Tab-separated table of N, CA, C and O in Angstrom:
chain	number	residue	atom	x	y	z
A	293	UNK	N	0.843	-1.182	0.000
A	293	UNK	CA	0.000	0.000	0.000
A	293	UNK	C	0.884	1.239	0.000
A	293	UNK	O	1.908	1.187	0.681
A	294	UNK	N	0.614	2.329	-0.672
A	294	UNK	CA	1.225	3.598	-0.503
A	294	UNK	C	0.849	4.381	0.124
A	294	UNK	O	-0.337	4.162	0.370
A	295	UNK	N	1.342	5.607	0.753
A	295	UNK	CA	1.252	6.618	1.607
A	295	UNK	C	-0.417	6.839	1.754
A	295	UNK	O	-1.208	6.785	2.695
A	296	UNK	N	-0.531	7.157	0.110
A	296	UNK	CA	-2.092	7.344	-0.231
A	296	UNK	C	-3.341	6.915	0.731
A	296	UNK	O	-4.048	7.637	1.434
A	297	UNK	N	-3.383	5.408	0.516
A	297	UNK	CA	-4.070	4.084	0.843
A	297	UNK	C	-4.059	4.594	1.934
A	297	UNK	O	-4.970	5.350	2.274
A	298	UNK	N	-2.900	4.266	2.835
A	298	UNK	CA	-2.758	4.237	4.336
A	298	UNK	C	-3.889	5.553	5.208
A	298	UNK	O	-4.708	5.416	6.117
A	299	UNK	N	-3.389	6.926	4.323
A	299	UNK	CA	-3.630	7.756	4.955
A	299	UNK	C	-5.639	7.949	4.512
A	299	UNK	O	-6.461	8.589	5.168
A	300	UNK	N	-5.820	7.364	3.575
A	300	UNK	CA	-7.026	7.462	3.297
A	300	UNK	C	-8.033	6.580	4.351
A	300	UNK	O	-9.041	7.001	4.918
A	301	UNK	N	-7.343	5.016	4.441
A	301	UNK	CA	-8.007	4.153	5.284
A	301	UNK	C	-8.036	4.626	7.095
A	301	UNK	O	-9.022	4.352	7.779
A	302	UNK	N	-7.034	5.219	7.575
A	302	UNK	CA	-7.115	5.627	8.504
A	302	UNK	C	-7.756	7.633	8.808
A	302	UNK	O	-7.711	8.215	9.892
A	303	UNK	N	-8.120	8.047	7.876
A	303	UNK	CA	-8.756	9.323	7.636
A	303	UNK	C	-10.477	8.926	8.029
A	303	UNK	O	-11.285	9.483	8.772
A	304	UNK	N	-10.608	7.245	6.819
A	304	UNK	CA	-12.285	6.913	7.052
A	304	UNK	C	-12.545	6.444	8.367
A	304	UNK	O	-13.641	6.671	8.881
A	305	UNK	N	-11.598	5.772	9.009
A	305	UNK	CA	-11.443	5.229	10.178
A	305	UNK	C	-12.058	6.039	11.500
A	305	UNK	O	-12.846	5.631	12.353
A	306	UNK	N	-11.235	7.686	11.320
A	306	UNK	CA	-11.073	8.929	12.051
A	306	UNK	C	-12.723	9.033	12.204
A	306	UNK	O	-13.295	9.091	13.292
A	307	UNK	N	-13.354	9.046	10.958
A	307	UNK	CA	-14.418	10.112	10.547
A	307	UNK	C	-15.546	9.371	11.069
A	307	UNK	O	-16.380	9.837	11.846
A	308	UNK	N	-15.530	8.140	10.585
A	308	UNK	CA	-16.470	6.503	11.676
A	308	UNK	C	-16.462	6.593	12.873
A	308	UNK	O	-17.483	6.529	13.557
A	309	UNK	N	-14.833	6.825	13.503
A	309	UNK	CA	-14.890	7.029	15.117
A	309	UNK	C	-15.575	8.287	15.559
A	309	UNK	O	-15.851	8.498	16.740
A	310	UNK	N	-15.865	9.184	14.503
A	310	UNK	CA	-16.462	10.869	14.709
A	310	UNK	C	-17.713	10.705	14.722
A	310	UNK	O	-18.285	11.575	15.379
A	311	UNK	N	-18.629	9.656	14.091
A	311	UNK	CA	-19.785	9.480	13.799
A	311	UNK	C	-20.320	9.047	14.911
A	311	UNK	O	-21.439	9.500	15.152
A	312	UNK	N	-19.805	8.200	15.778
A	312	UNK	CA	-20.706	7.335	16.732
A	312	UNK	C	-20.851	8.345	17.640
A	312	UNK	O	-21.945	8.024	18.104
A	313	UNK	N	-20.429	9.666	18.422
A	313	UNK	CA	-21.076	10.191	19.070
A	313	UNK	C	-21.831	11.442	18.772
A	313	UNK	O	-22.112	12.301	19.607
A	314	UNK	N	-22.154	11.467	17.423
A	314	UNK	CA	-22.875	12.291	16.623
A	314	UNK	C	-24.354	11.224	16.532
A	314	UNK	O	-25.483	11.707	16.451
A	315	UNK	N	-24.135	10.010	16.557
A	315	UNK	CA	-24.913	9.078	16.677
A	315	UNK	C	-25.880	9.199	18.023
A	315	UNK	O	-27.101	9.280	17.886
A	316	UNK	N	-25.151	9.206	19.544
A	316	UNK	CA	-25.522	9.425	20.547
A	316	UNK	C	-26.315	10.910	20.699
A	316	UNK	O	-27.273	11.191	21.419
A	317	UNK	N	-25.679	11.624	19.902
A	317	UNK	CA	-26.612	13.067	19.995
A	317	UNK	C	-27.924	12.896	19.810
A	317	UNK	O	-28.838	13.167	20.588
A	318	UNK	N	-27.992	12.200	18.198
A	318	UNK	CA	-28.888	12.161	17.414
A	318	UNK	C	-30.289	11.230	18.315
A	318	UNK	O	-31.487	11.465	18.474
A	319	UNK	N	-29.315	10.059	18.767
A	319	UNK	CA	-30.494	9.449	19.504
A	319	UNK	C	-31.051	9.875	20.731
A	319	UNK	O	-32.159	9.603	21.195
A	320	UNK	N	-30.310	10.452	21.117
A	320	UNK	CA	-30.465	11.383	22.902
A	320	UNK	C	-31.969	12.254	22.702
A	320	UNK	O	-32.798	12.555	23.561
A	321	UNK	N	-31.964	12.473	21.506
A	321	UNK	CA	-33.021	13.481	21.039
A	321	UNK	C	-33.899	13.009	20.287
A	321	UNK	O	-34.361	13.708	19.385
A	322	UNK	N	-34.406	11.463	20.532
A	322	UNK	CA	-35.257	10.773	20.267
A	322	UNK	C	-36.060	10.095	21.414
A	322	UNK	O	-37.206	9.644	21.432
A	323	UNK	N	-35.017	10.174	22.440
A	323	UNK	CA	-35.799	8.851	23.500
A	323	UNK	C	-36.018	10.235	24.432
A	323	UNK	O	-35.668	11.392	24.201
A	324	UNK	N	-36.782	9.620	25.650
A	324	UNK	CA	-37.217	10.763	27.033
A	324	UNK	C	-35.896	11.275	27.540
A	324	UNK	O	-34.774	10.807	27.345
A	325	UNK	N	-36.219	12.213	28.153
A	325	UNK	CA	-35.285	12.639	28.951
A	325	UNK	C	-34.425	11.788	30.214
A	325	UNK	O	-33.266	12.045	30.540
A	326	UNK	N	-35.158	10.884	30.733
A	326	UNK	CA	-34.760	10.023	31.547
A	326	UNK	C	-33.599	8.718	30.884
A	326	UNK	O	-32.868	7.939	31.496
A	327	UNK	N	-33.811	8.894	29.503
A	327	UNK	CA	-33.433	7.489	29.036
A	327	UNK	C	-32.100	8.217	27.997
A	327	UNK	O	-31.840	7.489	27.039
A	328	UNK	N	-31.363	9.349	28.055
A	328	UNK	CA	-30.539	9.948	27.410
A	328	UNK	C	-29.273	9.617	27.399
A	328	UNK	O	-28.651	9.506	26.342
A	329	UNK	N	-28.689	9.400	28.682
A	329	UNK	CA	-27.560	8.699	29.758
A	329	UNK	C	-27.563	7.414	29.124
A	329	UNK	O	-26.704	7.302	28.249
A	330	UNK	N	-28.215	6.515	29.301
A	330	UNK	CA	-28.524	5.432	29.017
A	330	UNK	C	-28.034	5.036	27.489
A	330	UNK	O	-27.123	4.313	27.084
A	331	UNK	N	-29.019	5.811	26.833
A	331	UNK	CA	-28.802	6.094	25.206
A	331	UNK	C	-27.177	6.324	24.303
A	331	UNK	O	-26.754	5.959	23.205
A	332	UNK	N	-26.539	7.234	25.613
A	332	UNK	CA	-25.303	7.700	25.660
A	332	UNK	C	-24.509	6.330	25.524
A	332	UNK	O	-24.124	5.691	24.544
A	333	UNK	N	-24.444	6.188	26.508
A	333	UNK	CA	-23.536	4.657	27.115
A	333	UNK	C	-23.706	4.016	26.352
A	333	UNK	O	-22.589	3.618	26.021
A	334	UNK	N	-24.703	3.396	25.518
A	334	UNK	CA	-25.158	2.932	24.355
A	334	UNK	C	-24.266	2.497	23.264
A	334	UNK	O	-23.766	1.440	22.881
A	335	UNK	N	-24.269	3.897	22.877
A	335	UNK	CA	-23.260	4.484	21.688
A	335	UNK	C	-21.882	4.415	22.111
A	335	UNK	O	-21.082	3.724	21.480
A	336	UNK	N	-21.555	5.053	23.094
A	336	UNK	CA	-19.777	4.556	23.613
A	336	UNK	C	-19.433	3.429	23.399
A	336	UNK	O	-18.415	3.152	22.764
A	337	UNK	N	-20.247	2.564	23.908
A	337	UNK	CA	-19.676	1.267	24.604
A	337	UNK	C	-19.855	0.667	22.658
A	337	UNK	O	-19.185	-0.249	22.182
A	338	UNK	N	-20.328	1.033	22.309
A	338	UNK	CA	-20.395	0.386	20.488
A	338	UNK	C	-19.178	1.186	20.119
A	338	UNK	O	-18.445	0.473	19.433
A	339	UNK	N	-18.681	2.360	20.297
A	339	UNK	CA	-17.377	3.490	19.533
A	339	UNK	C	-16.538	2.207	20.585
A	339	UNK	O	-16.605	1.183	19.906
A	340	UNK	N	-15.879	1.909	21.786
A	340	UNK	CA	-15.290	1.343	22.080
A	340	UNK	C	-15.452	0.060	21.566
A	340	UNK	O	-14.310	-0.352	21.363
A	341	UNK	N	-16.269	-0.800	21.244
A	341	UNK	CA	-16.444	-2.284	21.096
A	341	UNK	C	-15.677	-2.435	19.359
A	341	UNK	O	-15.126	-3.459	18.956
A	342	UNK	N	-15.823	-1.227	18.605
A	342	UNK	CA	-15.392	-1.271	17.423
A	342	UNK	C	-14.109	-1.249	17.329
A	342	UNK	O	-13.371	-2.043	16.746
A	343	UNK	N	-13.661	0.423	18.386
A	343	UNK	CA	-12.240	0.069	18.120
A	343	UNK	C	-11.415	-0.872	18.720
A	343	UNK	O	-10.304	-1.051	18.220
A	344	UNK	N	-11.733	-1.474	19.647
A	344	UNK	CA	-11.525	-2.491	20.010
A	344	UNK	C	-10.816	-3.841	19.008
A	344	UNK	O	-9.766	-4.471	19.135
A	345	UNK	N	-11.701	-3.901	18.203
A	345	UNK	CA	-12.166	-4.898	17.345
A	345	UNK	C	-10.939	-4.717	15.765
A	345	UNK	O	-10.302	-5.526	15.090
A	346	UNK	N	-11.149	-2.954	15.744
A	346	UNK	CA	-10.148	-2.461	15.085
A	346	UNK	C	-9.046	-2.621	15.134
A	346	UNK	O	-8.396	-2.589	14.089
A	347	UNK	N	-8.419	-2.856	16.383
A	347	UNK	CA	-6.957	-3.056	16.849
A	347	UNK	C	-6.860	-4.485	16.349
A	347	UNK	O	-6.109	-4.910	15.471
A	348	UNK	N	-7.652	-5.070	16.984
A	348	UNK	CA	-7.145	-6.822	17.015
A	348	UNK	C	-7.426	-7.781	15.170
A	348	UNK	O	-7.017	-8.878	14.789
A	349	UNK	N	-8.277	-6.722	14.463
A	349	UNK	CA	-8.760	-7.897	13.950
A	349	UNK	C	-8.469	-6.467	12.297
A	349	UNK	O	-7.509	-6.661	11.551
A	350	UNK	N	-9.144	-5.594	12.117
A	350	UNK	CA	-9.026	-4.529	10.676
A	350	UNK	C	-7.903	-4.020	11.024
A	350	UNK	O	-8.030	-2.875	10.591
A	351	UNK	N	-6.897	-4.071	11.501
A	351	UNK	CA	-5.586	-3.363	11.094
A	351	UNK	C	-5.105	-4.322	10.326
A	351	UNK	O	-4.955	-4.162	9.115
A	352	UNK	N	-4.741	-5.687	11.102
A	352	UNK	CA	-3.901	-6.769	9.783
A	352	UNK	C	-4.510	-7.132	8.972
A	352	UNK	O	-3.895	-7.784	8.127
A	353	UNK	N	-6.059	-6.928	8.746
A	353	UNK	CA	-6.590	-7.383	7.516
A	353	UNK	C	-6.463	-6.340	6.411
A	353	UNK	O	-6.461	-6.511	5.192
A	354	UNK	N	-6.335	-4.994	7.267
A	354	UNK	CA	-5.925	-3.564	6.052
A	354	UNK	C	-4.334	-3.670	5.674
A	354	UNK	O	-3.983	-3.760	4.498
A	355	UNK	N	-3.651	-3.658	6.466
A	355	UNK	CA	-2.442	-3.824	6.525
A	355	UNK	C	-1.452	-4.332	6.421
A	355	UNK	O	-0.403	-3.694	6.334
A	356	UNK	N	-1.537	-6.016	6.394
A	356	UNK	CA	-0.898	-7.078	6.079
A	356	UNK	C	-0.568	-7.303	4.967
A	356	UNK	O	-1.478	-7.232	4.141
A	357	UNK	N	0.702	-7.632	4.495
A	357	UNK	CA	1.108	-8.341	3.372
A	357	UNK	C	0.470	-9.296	2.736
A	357	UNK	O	0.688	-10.366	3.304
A	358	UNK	N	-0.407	-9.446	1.570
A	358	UNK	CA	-1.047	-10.964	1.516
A	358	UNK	C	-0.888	-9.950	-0.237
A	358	UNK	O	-0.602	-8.822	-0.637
A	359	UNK	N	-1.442	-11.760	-0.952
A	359	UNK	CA	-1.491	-11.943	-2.281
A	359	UNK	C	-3.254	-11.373	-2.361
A	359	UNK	O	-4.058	-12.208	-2.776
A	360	UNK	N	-3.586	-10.513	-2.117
A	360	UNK	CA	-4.638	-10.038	-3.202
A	360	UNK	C	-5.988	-9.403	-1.703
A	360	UNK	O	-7.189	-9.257	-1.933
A	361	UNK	N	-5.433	-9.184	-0.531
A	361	UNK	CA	-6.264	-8.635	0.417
A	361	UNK	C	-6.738	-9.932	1.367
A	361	UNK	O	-6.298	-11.056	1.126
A	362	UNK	N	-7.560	-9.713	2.334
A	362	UNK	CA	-8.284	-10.637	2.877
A	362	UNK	C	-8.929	-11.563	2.553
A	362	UNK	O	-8.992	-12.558	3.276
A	363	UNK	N	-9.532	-11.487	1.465
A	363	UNK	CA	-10.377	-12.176	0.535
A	363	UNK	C	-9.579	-12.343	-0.779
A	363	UNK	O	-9.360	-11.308	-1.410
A	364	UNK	N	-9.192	-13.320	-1.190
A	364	UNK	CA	-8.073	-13.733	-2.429
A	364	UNK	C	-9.516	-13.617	-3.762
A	364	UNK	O	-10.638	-14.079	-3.555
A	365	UNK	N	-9.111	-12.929	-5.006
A	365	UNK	CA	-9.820	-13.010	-5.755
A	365	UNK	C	-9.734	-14.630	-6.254
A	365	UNK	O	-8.677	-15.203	-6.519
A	366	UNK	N	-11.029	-15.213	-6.322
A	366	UNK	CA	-11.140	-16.355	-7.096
A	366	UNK	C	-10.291	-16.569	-8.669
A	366	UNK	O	-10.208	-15.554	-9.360
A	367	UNK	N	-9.788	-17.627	-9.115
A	367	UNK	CA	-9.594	-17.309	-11.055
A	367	UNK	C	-11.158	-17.601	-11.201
A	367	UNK	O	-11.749	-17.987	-10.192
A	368	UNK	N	-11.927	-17.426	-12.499
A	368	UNK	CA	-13.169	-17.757	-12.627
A	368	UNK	C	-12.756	-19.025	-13.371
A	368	UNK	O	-11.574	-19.183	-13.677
A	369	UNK	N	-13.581	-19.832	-13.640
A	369	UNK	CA	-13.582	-21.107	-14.010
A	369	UNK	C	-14.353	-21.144	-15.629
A	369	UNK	O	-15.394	-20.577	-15.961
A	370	UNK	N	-13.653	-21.813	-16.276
A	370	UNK	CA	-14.054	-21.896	-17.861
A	370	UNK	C	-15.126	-22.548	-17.886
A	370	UNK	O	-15.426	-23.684	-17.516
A	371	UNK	N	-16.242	-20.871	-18.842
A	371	UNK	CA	-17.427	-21.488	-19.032
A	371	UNK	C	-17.737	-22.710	-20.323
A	371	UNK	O	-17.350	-22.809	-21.488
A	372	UNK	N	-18.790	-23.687	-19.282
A	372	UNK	CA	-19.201	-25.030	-20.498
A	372	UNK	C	-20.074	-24.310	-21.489
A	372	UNK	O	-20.991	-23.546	-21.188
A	373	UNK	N	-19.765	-24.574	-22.467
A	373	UNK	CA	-21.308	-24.254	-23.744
A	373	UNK	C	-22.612	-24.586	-23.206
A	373	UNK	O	-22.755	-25.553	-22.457
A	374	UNK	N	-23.587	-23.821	-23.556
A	374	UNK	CA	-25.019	-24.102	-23.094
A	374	UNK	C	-25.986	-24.291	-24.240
A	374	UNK	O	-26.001	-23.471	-25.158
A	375	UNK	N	-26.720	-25.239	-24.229
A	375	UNK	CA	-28.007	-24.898	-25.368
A	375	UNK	C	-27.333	-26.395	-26.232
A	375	UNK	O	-26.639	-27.350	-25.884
A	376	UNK	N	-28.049	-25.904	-27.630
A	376	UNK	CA	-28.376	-26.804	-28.285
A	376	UNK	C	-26.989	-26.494	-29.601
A	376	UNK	O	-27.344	-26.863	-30.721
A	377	UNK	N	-25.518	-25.875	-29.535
A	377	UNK	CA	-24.563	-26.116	-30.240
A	377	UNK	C	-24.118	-27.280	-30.446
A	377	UNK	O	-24.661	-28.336	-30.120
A	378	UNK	N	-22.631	-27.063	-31.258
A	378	UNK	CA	-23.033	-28.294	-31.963
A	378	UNK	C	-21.862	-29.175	-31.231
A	378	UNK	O	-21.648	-30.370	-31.432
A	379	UNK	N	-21.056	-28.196	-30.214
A	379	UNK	CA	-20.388	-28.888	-29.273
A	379	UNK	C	-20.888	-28.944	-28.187
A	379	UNK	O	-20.074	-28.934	-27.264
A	380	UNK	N	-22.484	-29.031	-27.771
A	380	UNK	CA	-23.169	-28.985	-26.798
A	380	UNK	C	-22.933	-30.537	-26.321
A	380	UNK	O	-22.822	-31.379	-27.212
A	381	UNK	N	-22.855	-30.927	-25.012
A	381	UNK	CA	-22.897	-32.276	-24.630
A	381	UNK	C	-23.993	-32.980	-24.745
A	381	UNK	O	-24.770	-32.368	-24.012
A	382	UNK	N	-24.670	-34.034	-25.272
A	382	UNK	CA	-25.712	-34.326	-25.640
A	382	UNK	C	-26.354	-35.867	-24.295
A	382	UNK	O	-25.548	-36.698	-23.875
A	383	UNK	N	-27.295	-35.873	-24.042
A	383	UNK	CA	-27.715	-37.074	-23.369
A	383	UNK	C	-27.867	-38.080	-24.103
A	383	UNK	O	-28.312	-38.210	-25.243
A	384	UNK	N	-27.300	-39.066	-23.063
A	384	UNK	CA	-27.646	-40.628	-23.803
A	384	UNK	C	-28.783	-40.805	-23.432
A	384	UNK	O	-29.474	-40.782	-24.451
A	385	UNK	N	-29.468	-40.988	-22.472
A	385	UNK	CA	-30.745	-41.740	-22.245
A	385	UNK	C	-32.125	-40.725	-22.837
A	385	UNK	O	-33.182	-41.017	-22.277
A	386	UNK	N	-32.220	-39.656	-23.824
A	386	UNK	CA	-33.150	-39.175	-24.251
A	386	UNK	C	-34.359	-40.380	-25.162
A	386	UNK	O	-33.897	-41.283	-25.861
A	387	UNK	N	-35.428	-40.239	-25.042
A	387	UNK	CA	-36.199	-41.637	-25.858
A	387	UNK	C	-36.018	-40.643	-27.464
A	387	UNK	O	-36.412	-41.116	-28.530
C-alpha cells in the first residue's frame, strides 16, 4: 500500500470514530429525557467495542502483506457451452 491508501483508510477510520457520538446526539433526542444517559452509554460502549475490534482484527486485515487482500480473488472457471450447439454435450438416455 502507498502513503495514499494508508492515509485514506485511517482518515475513514477517524471520521467513523467521529460518527458514533454524533450518533448518541442524534439518539439522545429521540428517547425521554430520563433514558438519554442510558442512550449515551449505548453508543460509547459500540465506539469502544469497534475500536476495540479495530486493533485486534481490521488493522492486519488492512495492513498485512497478503497476495490479493483478505479475501483472495477467485480465477473464474471456464465457461461449459449451453443450449443446443453443436459442441453442446448431448444425453444418452433421451427416448
Amino acid at each position: 500500500m502507498n502513503a495514499a491508501d494508508t492515509a485514506w483508510v485511517l482518515v475513514s477510520t477517524a471520521l467513523v470514530l467521529l460518527m458514533t457520538p454524533a450518533l448518541a446526539l442524534f439518539y439522545g433526542g429521540l428517547v425521554r429525557s430520563k433514558n438519554v444517559l442510558s442512550t449515551f452509554m449505548h453508543c460509547f460502549f459500540a465506539l469502544a467495542l469497534v475500536s476495540v475490534q479495530w486493533v485486534l482484527f481490521g488493522y492486519s486485515l488492512a495492513f498485512a502483506p497478503s497476495a490479493g487482500g483478505p479475501r483472495p480473488r477467485r480465477r473464474p472457471r471456464p465457461r461449459r457451452p449451453r443450449g443446443g450447439g453443436p459442441d453442446a454435450p448431448r444425453r444418452t438416455d433421451d427416448p
